[in-house]
Amino acid sequence: MAPTPRLLVISPCRDEARFARTTIESVASQSLKPTRWVLVDDGSTDGTSEILAEAAARLPFVRVLRRDDRGRRNVGPGVVEAFYSGLEGEELERYDYLVKLDLDLELPPEYFRILTDRMQADPRLGTCSGKPYARGRDGRLVAEPCGDEMSVGMTKLWRTNCFLQIGGLVRGVMWDGIDCHRARMLGWIAKSWDEPELRFVHLRAMGSSQHGLLTGRVRHGSGQYFMGTGPGYLAASAIYRMTTPPLILGGFAIGWGWLRAWFAREPRYEDLEFRAFLRRYQRACLLLGKRRATERLETNLATAWDPLRPPPGRDRRVLV
């Protein structure tokens, strides 16, 4: 009988009193429960702190960490800083898998079990997730866009040694895209599945956590500029996003975010090798389609995969 996977879950949160209990109950009901769940209260002022304290008193695997109130929600860099605060004091090598989990989600009960089973079955699978859905006004679930070649930022799993090999997370808006592409550069596979047992409910619309959906789309466009996305691929992506809410305007907002960052010559992700890799991959996606381009890349980079590759700045070790 295979040993039970050791799962470390980190949940940065701020002012999530509306949704926190739903997420906590969905984690408590998982068939595979976390070995440790660190709830990072990033300066909440709405009663979230009391809800987290209740969870810690009831669930033995929960630890609560309180950060000082910075006075505002800070998506992207702020979330990553809170995430790393949660990692402090934890010996990451003790765990098989690491999870970043938002506190505005409702997970299906087999979510962690199915994903860890698939990662155990495929040793190249470095990061993965299910698919996000939101409830429409009529109560029906509506899919939020996410490519199959990416794991989603609100609830993604990493194999521990994959997370260490990519150097962890970038403190920027596109941290949850850069990590997947960096993993691919090293021969790992990133993936998400749209299946009933892996569909989770995003209780807040994706990209709306700060000043609404359109602001979120502008932020996404500027984040694509920071990551290194080229204008052709960005244009294709913006046109596609015009077909999802907010219709038409959302695509224009993404394009404007990228152009505004370009005109202002804002800083870009400093890894030139990564940006060249990303542009080649995006050109292949435009020529071949994303599915074929990803499959070809995964085949070509199979020999680059080395699960024993030492993380940047660390000695070689086996992480199991």
GROMACS .gro file of C-alpha atoms in nm:
model
  320
    1MET     CA    1   0.000   0.000   0.000
    2ALA     CA    2   0.142   0.336  -0.106
    3PRO     CA    3   0.207   0.588   0.174
    4THR     CA    4  -0.039   0.874   0.216
    5PRO     CA    5   0.086   1.182   0.027
    6ARG     CA    6   0.216   1.456   0.254
    7LEU     CA    7   0.038   1.778   0.156
    8LEU     CA    8   0.132   2.131   0.265
    9VAL     CA    9  -0.142   2.387   0.186
   10ILE     CA   10  -0.079   2.763   0.211
   11SER     CA   11  -0.376   3.004   0.196
   12PRO     CA   12  -0.302   3.377   0.182
   13CYS     CA   13  -0.622   3.569   0.254
   14ARG     CA   14  -0.749   3.916   0.330
   15ASP     CA   15  -1.110   4.011   0.413
   16GLU     CA   16  -1.262   3.681   0.307
   17ALA     CA   17  -1.531   3.655   0.577
   18ARG     CA   18  -1.802   3.609   0.309
   19PHE     CA   19  -1.638   3.297   0.168
   20ALA     CA   20  -1.391   3.158   0.422
   21ARG     CA   21  -1.625   2.917   0.599
   22THR     CA   22  -1.725   2.757   0.269
   23THR     CA   23  -1.361   2.699   0.174
   24ILE     CA   24  -1.271   2.570   0.520
   25GLU     CA   25  -1.559   2.321   0.516
   26SER     CA   26  -1.466   2.200   0.167
   27VAL     CA   27  -1.106   2.135   0.281
   28ALA     CA   28  -1.221   1.969   0.603
   29SER     CA   29  -1.438   1.738   0.389
   30GLN     CA   30  -1.156   1.630   0.156
   31SER     CA   31  -1.095   1.255   0.134
   32LEU     CA   32  -0.722   1.343   0.143
   33LYS     CA   33  -0.674   1.607   0.409
   34PRO     CA   34  -0.369   1.833   0.431
   35THR     CA   35  -0.082   1.728   0.651
   36ARG     CA   36  -0.053   2.098   0.735
   37TRP     CA   37  -0.272   2.391   0.634
   38VAL     CA   38  -0.128   2.737   0.699
   39LEU     CA   39  -0.389   3.012   0.687
   40VAL     CA   40  -0.212   3.346   0.638
   41ASP     CA   41  -0.429   3.637   0.750
   42ASP     CA   42  -0.289   3.928   0.551
   43GLY     CA   43  -0.430   4.209   0.767
   44SER     CA   44  -0.803   4.132   0.752
   45THR     CA   45  -1.048   4.377   0.911
   46ASP     CA   46  -1.384   4.212   0.835
   47GLY     CA   47  -1.405   3.920   1.077
   48THR     CA   48  -1.187   3.679   0.878
   49SER     CA   49  -0.947   3.651   1.174
   50GLU     CA   50  -1.219   3.510   1.400
   51ILE     CA   51  -1.320   3.253   1.138
   52LEU     CA   52  -0.960   3.138   1.100
   53ALA     CA   53  -0.924   3.107   1.478
   54GLU     CA   54  -1.235   2.888   1.486
   55ALA     CA   55  -1.084   2.665   1.216
   56ALA     CA   56  -0.754   2.631   1.405
   57ALA     CA   57  -0.937   2.530   1.723
   58ARG     CA   58  -1.139   2.265   1.539
   59LEU     CA   59  -0.895   2.121   1.282
   60PRO     CA   60  -0.565   1.981   1.414
   61PHE     CA   61  -0.378   2.032   1.086
   62VAL     CA   62  -0.449   2.409   1.073
   63ARG     CA   63  -0.201   2.680   1.171
   64VAL     CA   64  -0.293   3.051   1.154
   65LEU     CA   65  -0.039   3.323   1.083
   66ARG     CA   66  -0.136   3.690   1.123
   67ARG     CA   67   0.041   3.959   0.919
   68ASP     CA   68   0.022   4.332   0.983
   69ASP     CA   69  -0.242   4.527   0.792
   70ARG     CA   70  -0.080   4.706   0.498
   71GLY     CA   71  -0.404   4.903   0.447
   72ARG     CA   72  -0.512   4.755   0.114
   73ARG     CA   73  -0.548   4.437  -0.089
   74ASN     CA   74  -0.238   4.384  -0.303
   75VAL     CA   75  -0.293   4.117  -0.567
   76GLY     CA   76   0.010   3.958  -0.729
   77PRO     CA   77   0.318   4.062  -0.528
   78GLY     CA   78   0.121   4.095  -0.203
   79VAL     CA   79  -0.029   3.748  -0.238
   80VAL     CA   80   0.313   3.593  -0.305
   81GLU     CA   81   0.465   3.774  -0.005
   82ALA     CA   82   0.185   3.637   0.216
   83PHE     CA   83   0.235   3.292   0.064
   84TYR     CA   84   0.604   3.296   0.153
   85SER     CA   85   0.520   3.409   0.505
   86GLY     CA   86   0.318   3.091   0.534
   87LEU     CA   87   0.613   2.883   0.417
   88GLU     CA   88   0.837   3.023   0.691
   89GLY     CA   89   0.869   2.775   0.973
   90GLU     CA   90   0.777   2.480   0.750
   91GLU     CA   91   1.039   2.234   0.625
   92LEU     CA   92   0.926   2.207   0.265
   93GLU     CA   93   1.126   1.890   0.199
   94ARG     CA   94   0.908   1.706   0.451
   95TYR     CA   95   0.614   1.731   0.211
   96ASP     CA   96   0.549   1.559  -0.122
   97TYR     CA   97   0.322   1.833  -0.258
   98LEU     CA   98   0.268   2.203  -0.203
   99VAL     CA   99  -0.065   2.377  -0.262
  100LYS     CA  100  -0.151   2.744  -0.293
  101LEU     CA  101  -0.521   2.772  -0.209
  102ASP     CA  102  -0.735   3.086  -0.209
  103LEU     CA  103  -1.000   3.123   0.059
  104ASP     CA  104  -1.287   3.204  -0.178
  105LEU     CA  105  -1.334   2.856  -0.328
  106GLU     CA  106  -1.553   2.552  -0.289
  107LEU     CA  107  -1.360   2.234  -0.369
  108PRO     CA  108  -1.514   1.897  -0.463
  109PRO     CA  109  -1.440   1.634  -0.195
  110GLU     CA  110  -1.195   1.425  -0.403
  111TYR     CA  111  -0.998   1.723  -0.534
  112PHE     CA  112  -0.668   1.668  -0.350
  113ARG     CA  113  -0.690   1.290  -0.379
  114ILE     CA  114  -0.740   1.282  -0.755
  115LEU     CA  115  -0.467   1.536  -0.830
  116THR     CA  116  -0.206   1.371  -0.608
  117ASP     CA  117  -0.297   1.030  -0.756
  118ARG     CA  118  -0.230   1.166  -1.105
  119MET     CA  119   0.098   1.323  -0.999
  120GLN     CA  120   0.208   0.995  -0.843
  121ALA     CA  121   0.114   0.812  -1.165
  122ASP     CA  122   0.306   1.056  -1.390
  123PRO     CA  123   0.644   1.159  -1.243
  124ARG     CA  124   0.686   1.441  -1.500
  125LEU     CA  125   0.367   1.613  -1.385
  126GLY     CA  126   0.510   1.907  -1.191
  127THR     CA  127   0.207   2.131  -1.134
  128CYS     CA  128  -0.164   2.076  -1.191
  129SER     CA  129  -0.515   2.181  -1.098
  130GLY     CA  130  -0.880   2.140  -1.176
  131LYS     CA  131  -1.088   2.404  -1.354
  132PRO     CA  132  -1.259   2.710  -1.203
  133TYR     CA  133  -1.632   2.772  -1.240
  134ALA     CA  134  -1.840   3.067  -1.122
  135ARG     CA  135  -2.211   3.077  -1.046
  136GLY     CA  136  -2.415   3.282  -1.292
  137ARG     CA  137  -2.711   3.492  -1.195
  138ASP     CA  138  -2.938   3.196  -1.265
  139GLY     CA  139  -2.734   2.978  -1.030
  140ARG     CA  140  -2.579   2.766  -1.304
  141LEU     CA  141  -2.205   2.709  -1.312
  142VAL     CA  142  -2.015   2.896  -1.583
  143ALA     CA  143  -1.658   2.800  -1.679
  144GLU     CA  144  -1.383   3.057  -1.628
  145PRO     CA  145  -1.122   3.049  -1.907
  146CYS     CA  146  -0.808   2.849  -1.839
  147GLY     CA  147  -0.590   2.661  -2.087
  148ASP     CA  148  -0.530   2.290  -2.032
  149GLU     CA  149  -0.155   2.354  -2.038
  150MET     CA  150  -0.166   2.570  -1.722
  151SER     CA  151  -0.251   2.510  -1.357
  152VAL     CA  152  -0.469   2.786  -1.214
  153GLY     CA  153  -0.339   3.024  -0.951
  154MET     CA  154  -0.629   3.011  -0.708
  155THR     CA  155  -0.573   2.642  -0.630
  156LYS     CA  156  -0.269   2.477  -0.783
  157LEU     CA  157  -0.054   2.186  -0.670
  158TRP     CA  158   0.321   2.162  -0.721
  159ARG     CA  159   0.539   1.860  -0.675
  160THR     CA  160   0.782   1.982  -0.409
  161ASN     CA  161   1.100   1.928  -0.610
  162CYS     CA  162   0.944   2.096  -0.916
  163PHE     CA  163   0.862   2.401  -0.702
  164LEU     CA  164   1.219   2.415  -0.573
  165GLN     CA  165   1.377   2.361  -0.917
  166ILE     CA  166   1.191   2.655  -1.072
  167GLY     CA  167   1.311   2.875  -0.788
  168GLY     CA  168   0.968   2.920  -0.633
  169LEU     CA  169   0.737   3.206  -0.726
  170VAL     CA  170   0.808   3.543  -0.885
  171ARG     CA  171   0.680   3.837  -0.684
  172GLY     CA  172   0.470   3.980  -0.966
  173VAL     CA  173   0.120   3.971  -1.113
  174MET     CA  174   0.196   3.681  -1.351
  175TRP     CA  175   0.355   3.452  -1.090
  176ASP     CA  176   0.094   3.186  -1.173
  177GLY     CA  177   0.188   3.183  -1.542
  178ILE     CA  178   0.564   3.214  -1.506
  179ASP     CA  179   0.580   2.911  -1.276
  180CYS     CA  180   0.412   2.685  -1.537
  181HIS     CA  181   0.639   2.803  -1.819
  182ARG     CA  182   0.952   2.772  -1.603
  183ALA     CA  183   0.849   2.417  -1.516
  184ARG     CA  184   0.810   2.340  -1.889
  185MET     CA  185   1.158   2.476  -1.959
  186LEU     CA  186   1.294   2.208  -1.725
  187GLY     CA  187   1.096   1.926  -1.883
  188TRP     CA  188   0.812   1.918  -1.631
  189ILE     CA  189   0.447   1.907  -1.740
  190ALA     CA  190   0.185   2.161  -1.629
  191LYS     CA  191  -0.180   2.066  -1.671
  192SER     CA  192  -0.540   2.125  -1.565
  193TRP     CA  193  -0.846   1.908  -1.622
  194ASP     CA  194  -1.208   1.997  -1.679
  195GLU     CA  195  -1.384   1.700  -1.519
  196PRO     CA  196  -1.683   1.694  -1.280
  197GLU     CA  197  -1.470   1.569  -0.988
  198LEU     CA  198  -1.215   1.848  -1.043
  199ARG     CA  199  -1.443   2.144  -1.111
  200PHE     CA  200  -1.432   2.387  -0.821
  201VAL     CA  201  -1.649   2.691  -0.760
  202HIS     CA  202  -1.478   3.030  -0.757
  203LEU     CA  203  -1.703   3.227  -0.523
  204ARG     CA  204  -1.559   3.557  -0.649
  205ALA     CA  205  -1.529   3.612  -1.024
  206MET     CA  206  -1.170   3.560  -1.145
  207GLY     CA  207  -0.978   3.887  -1.177
  208SER     CA  208  -1.233   4.088  -0.978
  209SER     CA  209  -1.066   4.092  -0.636
  210GLN     CA  210  -0.948   4.452  -0.675
  211HIS     CA  211  -1.178   4.723  -0.819
  212GLY     CA  212  -1.380   4.500  -1.052
  213LEU     CA  213  -1.345   4.284  -1.362
  214LEU     CA  214  -1.225   4.549  -1.607
  215THR     CA  215  -0.947   4.657  -1.373
  216GLY     CA  216  -0.855   4.291  -1.340
  217ARG     CA  217  -0.834   4.256  -1.719
  218VAL     CA  218  -0.610   4.564  -1.747
  219ARG     CA  219  -0.390   4.415  -1.476
  220HIS     CA  220  -0.378   4.088  -1.669
  221GLY     CA  221  -0.260   4.271  -1.981
  222SER     CA  222   0.016   4.453  -1.796
  223GLY     CA  223   0.111   4.124  -1.633
  224GLN     CA  224   0.144   3.963  -1.976
  225TYR     CA  225   0.379   4.246  -2.073
  226PHE     CA  226   0.585   4.186  -1.758
  227MET     CA  227   0.606   3.811  -1.830
  228GLY     CA  228   0.732   3.874  -2.183
  229THR     CA  229   0.430   3.794  -2.401
  230GLY     CA  230   0.469   3.922  -2.757
  231PRO     CA  231   0.219   4.156  -2.929
  232GLY     CA  232   0.088   3.895  -3.175
  233TYR     CA  233   0.003   3.639  -2.910
  234LEU     CA  234  -0.137   3.911  -2.683
  235ALA     CA  235  -0.366   4.033  -2.963
  236ALA     CA  236  -0.495   3.680  -3.025
  237SER     CA  237  -0.554   3.631  -2.654
  238ALA     CA  238  -0.736   3.965  -2.621
  239ILE     CA  239  -0.963   3.884  -2.917
  240TYR     CA  240  -1.051   3.549  -2.758
  241ARG     CA  241  -1.125   3.716  -2.424
  242MET     CA  242  -1.377   3.941  -2.599
  243THR     CA  243  -1.605   3.636  -2.612
  244THR     CA  244  -1.609   3.599  -2.231
  245PRO     CA  245  -1.755   3.839  -1.969
  246PRO     CA  246  -1.719   4.129  -1.969
  247LEU     CA  247  -1.794   4.085  -2.339
  248ILE     CA  248  -1.585   4.287  -2.588
  249LEU     CA  249  -1.462   4.531  -2.321
  250GLY     CA  250  -1.261   4.266  -2.138
  251GLY     CA  251  -1.047   4.199  -2.446
  252PHE     CA  252  -0.992   4.569  -2.506
  253ALA     CA  253  -0.892   4.610  -2.140
  254ILE     CA  254  -0.629   4.336  -2.171
  255GLY     CA  255  -0.486   4.499  -2.484
  256TRP     CA  256  -0.482   4.839  -2.317
  257GLY     CA  257  -0.302   4.698  -2.012
  258TRP     CA  258  -0.025   4.557  -2.233
  259LEU     CA  259   0.003   4.873  -2.446
  260ARG     CA  260   0.007   5.101  -2.144
  261ALA     CA  261   0.293   4.901  -1.992
  262TRP     CA  262   0.478   4.904  -2.328
  263PHE     CA  263   0.442   5.281  -2.374
  264ALA     CA  264   0.559   5.340  -2.015
  265ARG     CA  265   0.851   5.099  -2.066
  266GLU     CA  266   0.761   4.927  -1.742
  267PRO     CA  267   1.005   4.667  -1.604
  268ARG     CA  268   0.987   4.315  -1.748
  269TYR     CA  269   1.075   3.979  -1.600
  270GLU     CA  270   1.454   3.989  -1.604
  271ASP     CA  271   1.520   3.631  -1.720
  272LEU     CA  272   1.598   3.678  -2.091
  273GLU     CA  273   1.626   3.303  -2.153
  274PHE     CA  274   1.277   3.256  -2.014
  275ARG     CA  275   1.132   3.535  -2.226
  276ALA     CA  276   1.291   3.391  -2.542
  277PHE     CA  277   1.151   3.046  -2.454
  278LEU     CA  278   0.806   3.196  -2.395
  279ARG     CA  279   0.804   3.380  -2.729
  280ARG     CA  280   0.905   3.064  -2.919
  281TYR     CA  281   0.630   2.868  -2.748
  282GLN     CA  282   0.370   3.137  -2.816
  283ARG     CA  283   0.465   3.154  -3.185
  284ALA     CA  284   0.424   2.777  -3.206
  285CYS     CA  285   0.081   2.808  -3.043
  286LEU     CA  286  -0.027   3.061  -3.306
  287LEU     CA  287   0.098   2.836  -3.589
  288LEU     CA  288  -0.004   2.492  -3.462
  289GLY     CA  289  -0.269   2.557  -3.202
  290LYS     CA  290  -0.202   2.544  -2.830
  291ARG     CA  291  -0.267   2.172  -2.783
  292ARG     CA  292  -0.033   2.056  -3.062
  293ALA     CA  293   0.235   2.310  -2.972
  294THR     CA  294   0.231   2.201  -2.609
  295GLU     CA  295   0.245   1.831  -2.694
  296ARG     CA  296   0.539   1.888  -2.929
  297LEU     CA  297   0.724   2.093  -2.669
  298GLU     CA  298   0.668   1.832  -2.399
  299THR     CA  299   0.804   1.562  -2.629
  300ASN     CA  300   1.109   1.767  -2.727
  301LEU     CA  301   1.193   1.854  -2.367
  302ALA     CA  302   1.151   1.505  -2.224
  303THR     CA  303   1.529   1.463  -2.212
  304ALA     CA  304   1.565   1.790  -2.019
  305TRP     CA  305   1.362   1.655  -1.728
  306ASP     CA  306   1.574   1.560  -1.429
  307PRO     CA  307   1.385   1.515  -1.099
  308LEU     CA  308   1.719   1.517  -0.915
  309ARG     CA  309   1.837   1.849  -1.062
  310PRO     CA  310   1.947   2.064  -0.766
  311PRO     CA  311   1.736   2.373  -0.703
  312PRO     CA  312   1.908   2.706  -0.776
  313GLY     CA  313   2.176   2.768  -0.516
  314ARG     CA  314   2.122   2.439  -0.335
  315ASP     CA  315   2.310   2.110  -0.320
  316ARG     CA  316   2.173   1.809  -0.508
  317ARG     CA  317   1.938   1.602  -0.297
  318VAL     CA  318   1.656   1.356  -0.347
  319LEU     CA  319   1.318   1.505  -0.259
  320VAL     CA  320   1.051   1.239  -0.215
   0.00000   0.00000   0.00000
